PDB file of C-alpha atoms in Angstrom:
ATOM      1  CA  UNK A   1       0.000   0.000   0.000  1.00  0.00           C
ATOM      2  CA  UNK A   2       1.226   3.464  -0.885  1.00  0.00           C
ATOM      3  CA  UNK A   3       0.259   6.081   1.702  1.00  0.00           C
ATOM      4  CA  UNK A   4      -0.834   9.428   0.249  1.00  0.00           C
ATOM      5  CA  UNK A   5      -1.212  12.622   2.267  1.00  0.00           C
ATOM      6  CA  UNK A   6      -3.159  15.359   0.444  1.00  0.00           C
ATOM      7  CA  UNK A   7      -3.035  19.003   1.547  1.00  0.00           C
ATOM      8  CA  UNK A   8      -5.495  21.599   0.278  1.00  0.00           C
ATOM      9  CA  UNK A   9      -3.723  24.957   0.591  1.00  0.00           C
ATOM     10  CA  UNK A  10      -6.488  26.795  -1.286  1.00  0.00           C
ATOM     11  CA  UNK A  11      -7.238  29.447   1.303  1.00  0.00           C
ATOM     12  CA  UNK A  12     -10.677  31.069   1.338  1.00  0.00           C
ATOM     13  CA  UNK A  13      -9.974  34.805   1.502  1.00  0.00           C
ATOM     14  CA  UNK A  14     -11.285  38.003  -0.065  1.00  0.00           C
ATOM     15  CA  UNK A  15     -12.557  37.348  -3.572  1.00  0.00           C
ATOM     16  CA  UNK A  16     -11.044  33.845  -3.562  1.00  0.00           C
ATOM     17  CA  UNK A  17     -13.508  31.175  -2.559  1.00  0.00           C
ATOM     18  CA  UNK A  18     -10.942  28.389  -2.849  1.00  0.00           C
ATOM     19  CA  UNK A  19     -13.327  26.436  -5.071  1.00  0.00           C
ATOM     20  CA  UNK A  20     -10.840  25.335  -7.719  1.00  0.00           C
ATOM     21  CA  UNK A  21      -8.340  23.876  -5.263  1.00  0.00           C
ATOM     22  CA  UNK A  22     -11.155  22.259  -3.283  1.00  0.00           C
ATOM     23  CA  UNK A  23     -12.308  20.626  -6.526  1.00  0.00           C
ATOM     24  CA  UNK A  24      -8.793  19.416  -7.335  1.00  0.00           C
ATOM     25  CA  UNK A  25      -8.336  18.142  -3.772  1.00  0.00           C
ATOM     26  CA  UNK A  26     -11.625  16.230  -3.879  1.00  0.00           C
ATOM     27  CA  UNK A  27     -10.586  14.779  -7.245  1.00  0.00           C
ATOM     28  CA  UNK A  28      -7.304  13.617  -5.732  1.00  0.00           C
ATOM     29  CA  UNK A  29      -8.925  11.940  -2.733  1.00  0.00           C
ATOM     30  CA  UNK A  30     -11.524  10.245  -4.933  1.00  0.00           C
ATOM     31  CA  UNK A  31      -8.826   9.008  -7.320  1.00  0.00           C
ATOM     32  CA  UNK A  32      -6.881   7.217  -4.604  1.00  0.00           C
ATOM     33  CA  UNK A  33      -9.965   5.911  -2.827  1.00  0.00           C
ATOM     34  CA  UNK A  34     -11.124   4.348  -6.101  1.00  0.00           C
ATOM     35  CA  UNK A  35      -7.819   2.677  -6.983  1.00  0.00           C
ATOM     36  CA  UNK A  36      -6.446  -0.348  -5.168  1.00  0.00           C
ATOM     37  CA  UNK A  37      -3.127  -0.163  -3.403  1.00  0.00           C
ATOM     38  CA  UNK A  38      -3.456   3.255  -1.775  1.00  0.00           C
ATOM     39  CA  UNK A  39      -4.344   4.693   1.608  1.00  0.00           C
ATOM     40  CA  UNK A  40      -5.161   8.388   1.767  1.00  0.00           C
ATOM     41  CA  UNK A  41      -5.288  11.072   4.442  1.00  0.00           C
ATOM     42  CA  UNK A  42      -6.091  14.729   3.828  1.00  0.00           C
ATOM     43  CA  UNK A  43      -5.980  18.150   5.449  1.00  0.00           C
ATOM     44  CA  UNK A  44      -7.735  21.379   4.449  1.00  0.00           C
ATOM     45  CA  UNK A  45      -5.893  24.409   5.833  1.00  0.00           C
ATOM     46  CA  UNK A  46      -9.241  26.242   6.092  1.00  0.00           C
ATOM     47  CA  UNK A  47     -10.399  23.774   8.743  1.00  0.00           C
ATOM     48  CA  UNK A  48      -9.054  23.359  12.295  1.00  0.00           C
ATOM     49  CA  UNK A  49      -6.077  21.006  12.456  1.00  0.00           C
ATOM     50  CA  UNK A  50      -3.847  19.568  15.159  1.00  0.00           C
ATOM     51  CA  UNK A  51      -0.191  20.418  14.539  1.00  0.00           C
ATOM     52  CA  UNK A  52       1.130  17.236  16.128  1.00  0.00           C
ATOM     53  CA  UNK A  53      -1.209  15.116  13.995  1.00  0.00           C
ATOM     54  CA  UNK A  54      -0.082  16.964  10.879  1.00  0.00           C
ATOM     55  CA  UNK A  55       3.513  15.992  11.673  1.00  0.00           C
ATOM     56  CA  UNK A  56       2.348  12.399  12.072  1.00  0.00           C
ATOM     57  CA  UNK A  57       0.661  12.635   8.658  1.00  0.00           C
ATOM     58  CA  UNK A  58       3.966  13.673   7.086  1.00  0.00           C
ATOM     59  CA  UNK A  59       5.786  10.844   8.863  1.00  0.00           C
ATOM     60  CA  UNK A  60       3.090   8.347   7.812  1.00  0.00           C
ATOM     61  CA  UNK A  61       3.021   9.307   4.130  1.00  0.00           C
ATOM     62  CA  UNK A  62       4.991   7.862   1.260  1.00  0.00           C
ATOM     63  CA  UNK A  63       3.855  10.773  -0.926  1.00  0.00           C
ATOM     64  CA  UNK A  64       2.675  14.261   0.046  1.00  0.00           C
ATOM     65  CA  UNK A  65       0.473  16.037  -2.502  1.00  0.00           C
ATOM     66  CA  UNK A  66       0.203  19.814  -2.225  1.00  0.00           C
ATOM     67  CA  UNK A  67      -2.578  21.825  -3.864  1.00  0.00           C
ATOM     68  CA  UNK A  68      -2.227  25.594  -3.742  1.00  0.00           C
ATOM     69  CA  UNK A  69      -3.143  28.759  -5.562  1.00  0.00           C
ATOM     70  CA  UNK A  70      -0.336  31.264  -5.993  1.00  0.00           C
ATOM     71  CA  UNK A  71      -1.021  34.680  -4.493  1.00  0.00           C
ATOM     72  CA  UNK A  72       1.377  37.473  -5.353  1.00  0.00           C
ATOM     73  CA  UNK A  73       3.838  34.807  -6.509  1.00  0.00           C
ATOM     74  CA  UNK A  74       3.845  33.097  -3.100  1.00  0.00           C
ATOM     75  CA  UNK A  75       1.814  30.674  -1.013  1.00  0.00           C
ATOM     76  CA  UNK A  76      -1.414  31.939   0.602  1.00  0.00           C
ATOM     77  CA  UNK A  77      -0.676  33.255   4.087  1.00  0.00           C
ATOM     78  CA  UNK A  78      -2.595  30.525   5.934  1.00  0.00           C
ATOM     79  CA  UNK A  79      -0.851  27.799   3.936  1.00  0.00           C
ATOM     80  CA  UNK A  80       2.528  29.380   4.731  1.00  0.00           C
ATOM     81  CA  UNK A  81       1.484  29.509   8.400  1.00  0.00           C
ATOM     82  CA  UNK A  82       0.570  25.809   8.242  1.00  0.00           C
ATOM     83  CA  UNK A  83       4.037  24.976   6.868  1.00  0.00           C
ATOM     84  CA  UNK A  84       5.763  27.119   9.504  1.00  0.00           C
ATOM     85  CA  UNK A  85       3.847  25.515  12.362  1.00  0.00           C
ATOM     86  CA  UNK A  86       4.063  21.925  11.161  1.00  0.00           C
ATOM     87  CA  UNK A  87       7.707  21.963  10.099  1.00  0.00           C
ATOM     88  CA  UNK A  88       8.723  23.639  13.371  1.00  0.00           C
ATOM     89  CA  UNK A  89       6.866  20.919  15.284  1.00  0.00           C
ATOM     90  CA  UNK A  90       8.657  18.380  13.077  1.00  0.00           C
ATOM     91  CA  UNK A  91      12.128  19.545  14.196  1.00  0.00           C
ATOM     92  CA  UNK A  92      13.857  16.454  15.589  1.00  0.00           C
ATOM     93  CA  UNK A  93      10.504  14.731  15.165  1.00  0.00           C
ATOM     94  CA  UNK A  94      10.500  13.177  11.736  1.00  0.00           C
ATOM     95  CA  UNK A  95      10.697  16.147   9.359  1.00  0.00           C
ATOM     96  CA  UNK A  96      14.187  17.535   9.841  1.00  0.00           C
ATOM     97  CA  UNK A  97      17.020  17.302  12.349  1.00  0.00           C
ATOM     98  CA  UNK A  98      19.079  20.372  11.532  1.00  0.00           C
ATOM     99  CA  UNK A  99      20.301  22.368   8.541  1.00  0.00           C
ATOM    100  CA  UNK A 100      22.915  19.659   8.008  1.00  0.00           C
ATOM    101  CA  UNK A 101      26.015  21.687   8.821  1.00  0.00           C
ATOM    102  CA  UNK A 102      28.511  21.120  11.599  1.00  0.00           C
ATOM    103  CA  UNK A 103      30.360  23.730  13.630  1.00  0.00           C
ATOM    104  CA  UNK A 104      33.604  22.103  12.496  1.00  0.00           C
ATOM    105  CA  UNK A 105      32.919  23.105   8.895  1.00  0.00           C
ATOM    106  CA  UNK A 106      29.892  25.397   8.742  1.00  0.00           C
ATOM    107  CA  UNK A 107      30.291  26.426   5.093  1.00  0.00           C
ATOM    108  CA  UNK A 108      29.230  23.090   3.573  1.00  0.00           C
ATOM    109  CA  UNK A 109      26.383  20.570   3.699  1.00  0.00           C
ATOM    110  CA  UNK A 110      23.625  23.133   4.225  1.00  0.00           C
ATOM    111  CA  UNK A 111      20.220  21.576   3.590  1.00  0.00           C
ATOM    112  CA  UNK A 112      21.235  17.986   4.320  1.00  0.00           C
ATOM    113  CA  UNK A 113      19.596  17.561   7.723  1.00  0.00           C
ATOM    114  CA  UNK A 114      16.222  16.300   6.547  1.00  0.00           C
ATOM    115  CA  UNK A 115      14.595  13.196   8.021  1.00  0.00           C
ATOM    116  CA  UNK A 116      12.165  12.401   5.184  1.00  0.00           C
ATOM    117  CA  UNK A 117      14.485  10.675   2.747  1.00  0.00           C
ATOM    118  CA  UNK A 118      12.719   8.053   0.643  1.00  0.00           C
ATOM    119  CA  UNK A 119       9.492  10.064   0.587  1.00  0.00           C
ATOM    120  CA  UNK A 120       8.205  12.028  -2.402  1.00  0.00           C
ATOM    121  CA  UNK A 121       5.933  14.985  -2.977  1.00  0.00           C
ATOM    122  CA  UNK A 122       3.866  16.381  -5.811  1.00  0.00           C
ATOM    123  CA  UNK A 123       2.851  20.007  -6.324  1.00  0.00           C
ATOM    124  CA  UNK A 124      -0.127  21.455  -8.145  1.00  0.00           C
ATOM    125  CA  UNK A 125      -0.597  25.196  -8.441  1.00  0.00           C
ATOM    126  CA  UNK A 126      -3.330  27.406  -9.868  1.00  0.00           C
ATOM    127  CA  UNK A 127      -2.790  30.805 -11.448  1.00  0.00           C
ATOM    128  CA  UNK A 128      -4.550  33.815 -12.878  1.00  0.00           C
ATOM    129  CA  UNK A 129      -1.520  34.087 -15.197  1.00  0.00           C
ATOM    130  CA  UNK A 130      -1.783  32.297 -18.568  1.00  0.00           C
ATOM    131  CA  UNK A 131       0.802  29.630 -19.352  1.00  0.00           C
ATOM    132  CA  UNK A 132       2.207  31.869 -22.083  1.00  0.00           C
ATOM    133  CA  UNK A 133       3.402  34.296 -19.392  1.00  0.00           C
ATOM    134  CA  UNK A 134       6.001  31.645 -18.525  1.00  0.00           C
ATOM    135  CA  UNK A 135       6.971  30.525 -22.026  1.00  0.00           C
ATOM    136  CA  UNK A 136       6.934  33.419 -24.502  1.00  0.00           C
ATOM    137  CA  UNK A 137       9.910  35.750 -24.970  1.00  0.00           C
ATOM    138  CA  UNK A 138       9.279  39.165 -23.458  1.00  0.00           C
ATOM    139  CA  UNK A 139       6.435  37.972 -21.244  1.00  0.00           C
ATOM    140  CA  UNK A 140       6.300  38.476 -17.491  1.00  0.00           C
ATOM    141  CA  UNK A 141       8.237  35.483 -16.132  1.00  0.00           C
ATOM    142  CA  UNK A 142      11.220  35.798 -18.517  1.00  0.00           C
ATOM    143  CA  UNK A 143      10.724  32.260 -19.852  1.00  0.00           C
ATOM    144  CA  UNK A 144      11.174  30.742 -16.394  1.00  0.00           C
ATOM    145  CA  UNK A 145       8.854  27.829 -15.631  1.00  0.00           C
ATOM    146  CA  UNK A 146       6.647  27.757 -12.539  1.00  0.00           C
ATOM    147  CA  UNK A 147       8.999  25.249 -10.906  1.00  0.00           C
ATOM    148  CA  UNK A 148      12.215  27.053 -11.823  1.00  0.00           C
ATOM    149  CA  UNK A 149      10.824  30.503 -11.065  1.00  0.00           C
ATOM    150  CA  UNK A 150       8.108  31.400  -8.507  1.00  0.00           C
ATOM    151  CA  UNK A 151       7.992  27.948  -6.855  1.00  0.00           C
ATOM    152  CA  UNK A 152      11.748  27.369  -6.703  1.00  0.00           C
ATOM    153  CA  UNK A 153      11.803  28.138  -2.973  1.00  0.00           C
ATOM    154  CA  UNK A 154       8.906  25.766  -2.323  1.00  0.00           C
ATOM    155  CA  UNK A 155      10.808  22.944  -3.996  1.00  0.00           C
ATOM    156  CA  UNK A 156      13.964  23.700  -2.000  1.00  0.00           C
ATOM    157  CA  UNK A 157      11.860  23.675   1.176  1.00  0.00           C
ATOM    158  CA  UNK A 158      10.826  20.113   0.444  1.00  0.00           C
ATOM    159  CA  UNK A 159      14.376  19.163  -0.527  1.00  0.00           C
ATOM    160  CA  UNK A 160      15.480  20.472   2.892  1.00  0.00           C
ATOM    161  CA  UNK A 161      13.333  17.753   4.489  1.00  0.00           C
ATOM    162  CA  UNK A 162      14.835  15.066   2.253  1.00  0.00           C
ATOM    163  CA  UNK A 163      11.782  14.567   0.039  1.00  0.00           C
ATOM    164  CA  UNK A 164      12.135  14.179  -3.722  1.00  0.00           C
ATOM    165  CA  UNK A 165       9.757  15.732  -6.288  1.00  0.00           C
ATOM    166  CA  UNK A 166       7.323  13.983  -8.556  1.00  0.00           C
ATOM    167  CA  UNK A 167       6.306  15.810 -11.723  1.00  0.00           C
ATOM    168  CA  UNK A 168       4.332  18.955 -10.916  1.00  0.00           C
ATOM    169  CA  UNK A 169       1.162  20.110 -12.662  1.00  0.00           C
ATOM    170  CA  UNK A 170       0.042  23.719 -13.018  1.00  0.00           C
ATOM    171  CA  UNK A 171      -3.323  25.219 -13.926  1.00  0.00           C
ATOM    172  CA  UNK A 172      -3.369  28.601 -15.642  1.00  0.00           C
ATOM    173  CA  UNK A 173      -5.818  31.392 -16.447  1.00  0.00           C
ATOM    174  CA  UNK A 174      -8.229  30.240 -13.757  1.00  0.00           C
ATOM    175  CA  UNK A 175      -9.876  33.654 -13.308  1.00  0.00           C
ATOM    176  CA  UNK A 176     -10.280  35.028 -16.841  1.00  0.00           C
ATOM    177  CA  UNK A 177     -10.214  32.011 -19.136  1.00  0.00           C
ATOM    178  CA  UNK A 178     -10.966  28.930 -17.043  1.00  0.00           C
ATOM    179  CA  UNK A 179     -11.596  25.532 -18.612  1.00  0.00           C
ATOM    180  CA  UNK A 180     -12.182  23.420 -15.528  1.00  0.00           C
ATOM    181  CA  UNK A 181     -13.458  20.274 -17.333  1.00  0.00           C
ATOM    182  CA  UNK A 182     -10.280  20.190 -19.420  1.00  0.00           C
ATOM    183  CA  UNK A 183      -8.136  20.884 -16.347  1.00  0.00           C
ATOM    184  CA  UNK A 184      -9.754  17.991 -14.487  1.00  0.00           C
ATOM    185  CA  UNK A 185      -9.253  15.679 -17.460  1.00  0.00           C
ATOM    186  CA  UNK A 186      -5.610  16.701 -17.736  1.00  0.00           C
ATOM    187  CA  UNK A 187      -5.160  16.229 -13.993  1.00  0.00           C
ATOM    188  CA  UNK A 188      -6.633  12.725 -14.012  1.00  0.00           C
ATOM    189  CA  UNK A 189      -4.253  11.786 -16.832  1.00  0.00           C
ATOM    190  CA  UNK A 190      -1.391  13.177 -14.751  1.00  0.00           C
ATOM    191  CA  UNK A 191      -2.401  11.083 -11.729  1.00  0.00           C
ATOM    192  CA  UNK A 192      -2.753   7.968 -13.873  1.00  0.00           C
ATOM    193  CA  UNK A 193       0.664   8.510 -15.407  1.00  0.00           C
ATOM    194  CA  UNK A 194       2.473   8.942 -12.097  1.00  0.00           C
ATOM    195  CA  UNK A 195       0.560   6.756  -9.668  1.00  0.00           C
ATOM    196  CA  UNK A 196      -0.958   4.002 -11.786  1.00  0.00           C
ATOM    197  CA  UNK A 197       1.329   3.398 -14.769  1.00  0.00           C
ATOM    198  CA  UNK A 198       4.599   4.101 -12.935  1.00  0.00           C
ATOM    199  CA  UNK A 199       3.388   2.460  -9.713  1.00  0.00           C
ATOM    200  CA  UNK A 200       2.570  -0.744 -11.601  1.00  0.00           C
ATOM    201  CA  UNK A 201       6.007  -0.671 -13.216  1.00  0.00           C
ATOM    202  CA  UNK A 202       7.546  -0.253  -9.754  1.00  0.00           C
ATOM    203  CA  UNK A 203       5.641  -3.237  -8.390  1.00  0.00           C
ATOM    204  CA  UNK A 204       6.622  -5.464 -11.301  1.00  0.00           C
ATOM    205  CA  UNK A 205      10.297  -4.474 -11.149  1.00  0.00           C
TER     206      UNK A 205
END
């Protein structure tokens, strides 16, 4: 059994109702519940949560799946708060031990003190920005991808814990040009590719 921990970081705030990320989160949970070989737990950052239990969820999981909108090129504030609280609670308790350095040679090995080696994570993000803003010359993100640009720090955060990335998926133009049925179809294909096709290959290896 692969153990999947799903986090909905789609904060409800201002004009954002969090509906798209709630839909994607529900799709994720349903996908794993309807396929053999998986156990699933989930957290919605809009609902009350117990910090110690969240650490246990990270320790329990083989794969952590993050769903988040991107607000001002960062995580929503309540999702960032969740990470700060949970990762701090996870210090010397399953998430990380230290920054990896020693006082004998403090200039090397930064970021090697994670305790979650062997685990993986997957990121989905949603954007008002169209995908062309990341790919076309002269457009806003200077031809930097989501993962190499705005979410670079998020990926290094997970690397700090020892986790390794699965292929991300990003949803664009959610506010002005949304195509949710197509996004859901594309997302299901993404899940099948990573967790069904590759998982079966792993089992048969």
